[in-house]
Amino acid sequence: MPKAYKWVLFLFCLTLTMLTGRAYASPTMSVEQVKPGMIGIARTVIQGNKIVDFKVKIIGVVNNNMQDMIMAKAYGPVVDDTNGIIHGMSGSPVYVDGKIIGAVARAISSDTTPYMFYITPIDEMTALWQLPDNLNKDKLPQVKIDLQNNKSESIDKEIAKIRSAYLKTLPSQPKELPAGKGSSKKQIIANKRVDNGKQLGEKTKKNTLLRGYVLPGMNMAESSPLTGTTPLFATGFSENSRQFLASKLAPFSLEPTSLAVNDVDSQGGSIIGTANLQPGSSVGAAVTYGDFIIGAVGTVTDREGNKIVAFGHPFTYRGNVNYFMVNADIVGSVKGILNGVKVASIGKIIGRINQDRYAGITGILGEYPAVVPMKVAVFDKNLQQRNIYSTSIAYNEELVPNLATSIAYASLNQSIDRLGGGTARVKFTIHTDAVPSGIITRSNMFYNPQDVGQFAVSELGTVLGLITTDAQKQRTIMGIDVDMNYDTNPQVASILRATTSSLKVVRGEKINVVVTYKPYRGKAREVLIPYIIPAEQPLGDMVLEVRGGGLIPVRDLLQGNIDTSAEEDKEQTTADKIAQFLDRPMNNDILVEAGTNIAENDKEQKEAIEAAVKFQQKLVAMGKQGKRVLPKPAVATTDYIIDNVIRIHLNVVRKK
């Protein structure tokens, strides 16, 4: 081999070592070699990124039916200053005689003995490096990130290339599904809409833009609940939105706090950071990244090349995962007898967390996780200001619906900067292979005098839930876009009356229903809605129900005890379920449809139910069980949420 070539090879290997760390993990000591009375040291960060030591005395080894755990006691100035073991020290490597024995994992009765803790054995942790990592490798290549040059432009190009190739695999070119209306349903616009998001003179604020993609064909990560909750940091969330997030994450034993700050912008424009990690360094694992970051900060236990192992306990306990690995500095610590915690400054993306197990988490430096990019635009009519928020959500089928709705809620809450009573117009678009067109879109209006946001994001969560619980196939979500227009005024209206030119009608006849409705503190308005008397309508008294689109029909209330939708759902595809959901009327619709007589006493109600049961039995005999055979209602769309129902009695006669 020529000398010049050998010299170049030497420089390359030296550079690689500088970038990725040493080639081998630390010398280890097995749990069998650990004896009571041994003295060691643990390494962690208390402030900034400086690694400091504290003393450790081994008490003994116990087994908790999951694995061996080493009991130990911390002492020395460092832990005296923090008043014992605190959140964020998890993963701190513990060394005896220069060999790593494991990681600080769990405090023991921190209210009475904050210096006592458990150590997860290192062999249990490094074994995670050998587990299969197939979650992001089914169909699309992995995007690499350039840690050396700290650039994210290459990610944009790679993601654009991947997304373009993926969309070509769909059966047809993407076309929007109807925004809450069936294609066969005639729609009347009662009032001209004003796009408040485009008014002149509005102020626009654009926040951090984060790019991302999600890979199709992922396997569902395994899940096992843990006793207690995992504390998370949640940056970008107000107290109201943090509480909303907490309610969404409670089923997963995750508890968000606000003890972290987002320091991404102060570090420059790129979202990619440097990865100078070593045992004892702080590191973060995040399920969302961007204007809203949700995750946890712990400590690196060990590193081998571009692989790290950390925490010494689970993060979300979801097995093979795709989460963000981020760098972090420690601002300081909150001390106290109960639940002390490090306050972290969250940095940039440095890799991908790929295992989340009982013994800890592992990650790969220089890889970008599979994510769902989400953009939320909020226009506040009162402030005349439009804010845009961008966040990427790590793809986990269980978490995505709850995380996405929490981010949408937090975006509204942060934008209006007040308690959220008022009216919200919401339109969301989901790019997914769950429907043949590739795109789902839905629009609606919501009003609540206390907190409209919780209602405004509900439909987004419902549709995402339908996608992520597809029993036939793992589905892909390529992106979520949400547009919200907010007004403090109640954009609601009540129907005053509805009239027809004649109360005597014949089957198949087209009649005009004139509906008068009055907005809150506004002048009465009228809309004319054409309606065709059903061809199968029985002769005699007919009830015509005129109602707001968000209200339950009286007919459905009477027949609710014979609903067979559960049986039908087993035969429906996810695309069918989504189409059925999108076919629901909007809250600002006025609907005209055939109703049912209201029973005035128990006898009449019993007769009505018996008649409904007979009708249902007839459907079963015809092979139409659980399917709607009633004509679709006539619809007029207004600029107001319609909050009531009125009824007209017609007389159906034979055609002469």
Tab-separated table of N, CA and C in Angstrom, residues 28-36 38 96 99 101 123:
chain	number	residue	atom	x	y	z
A	28	THR	N	-16.658	-3.200	31.402
A	28	THR	CA	-17.833	-3.410	32.249
A	28	THR	C	-17.536	-4.374	33.390
A	29	MET	N	-18.373	-4.295	34.408
A	29	MET	CA	-18.352	-5.233	35.527
A	29	MET	C	-19.752	-5.832	35.615
A	30	SER	N	-19.852	-7.149	35.612
A	30	SER	CA	-21.154	-7.811	35.639
A	30	SER	C	-21.786	-7.687	37.012
A	31	VAL	N	-23.090	-7.889	37.070
A	31	VAL	CA	-23.802	-7.761	38.336
A	31	VAL	C	-23.342	-8.823	39.336
A	32	GLU	N	-22.867	-9.976	38.829
A	32	GLU	CA	-22.372	-11.027	39.728
A	32	GLU	C	-21.088	-10.601	40.434
A	33	GLN	N	-20.362	-9.674	39.807
A	33	GLN	CA	-19.093	-9.228	40.393
A	33	GLN	C	-19.281	-8.081	41.393
A	34	VAL	N	-20.474	-7.518	41.415
A	34	VAL	CA	-20.742	-6.382	42.299
A	34	VAL	C	-21.003	-6.889	43.716
A	35	LYS	N	-20.305	-6.316	44.693
A	35	LYS	CA	-20.427	-6.761	46.083
A	35	LYS	C	-20.807	-5.592	46.996
A	36	PRO	N	-21.556	-5.885	48.069
A	36	PRO	CA	-21.888	-4.837	49.040
A	36	PRO	C	-20.632	-4.194	49.604
A	38	MET	N	-18.752	-1.969	48.083
A	38	MET	CA	-17.908	-1.374	47.047
A	38	MET	C	-18.191	0.124	46.935
A	96	VAL	N	-17.122	1.318	39.116
A	96	VAL	CA	-16.385	0.755	40.256
A	96	VAL	C	-15.056	0.237	39.709
A	99	LYS	N	-14.542	0.391	35.996
A	99	LYS	CA	-15.437	-0.380	35.128
A	99	LYS	C	-16.884	0.049	35.375
A	101	ILE	N	-20.699	-0.377	35.947
A	101	ILE	CA	-21.562	-1.447	36.445
A	101	ILE	C	-23.024	-1.227	36.036
A	123	ASP	N	-25.095	-4.701	31.599
A	123	ASP	CA	-25.318	-5.783	30.640
A	123	ASP	C	-26.764	-5.805	30.153
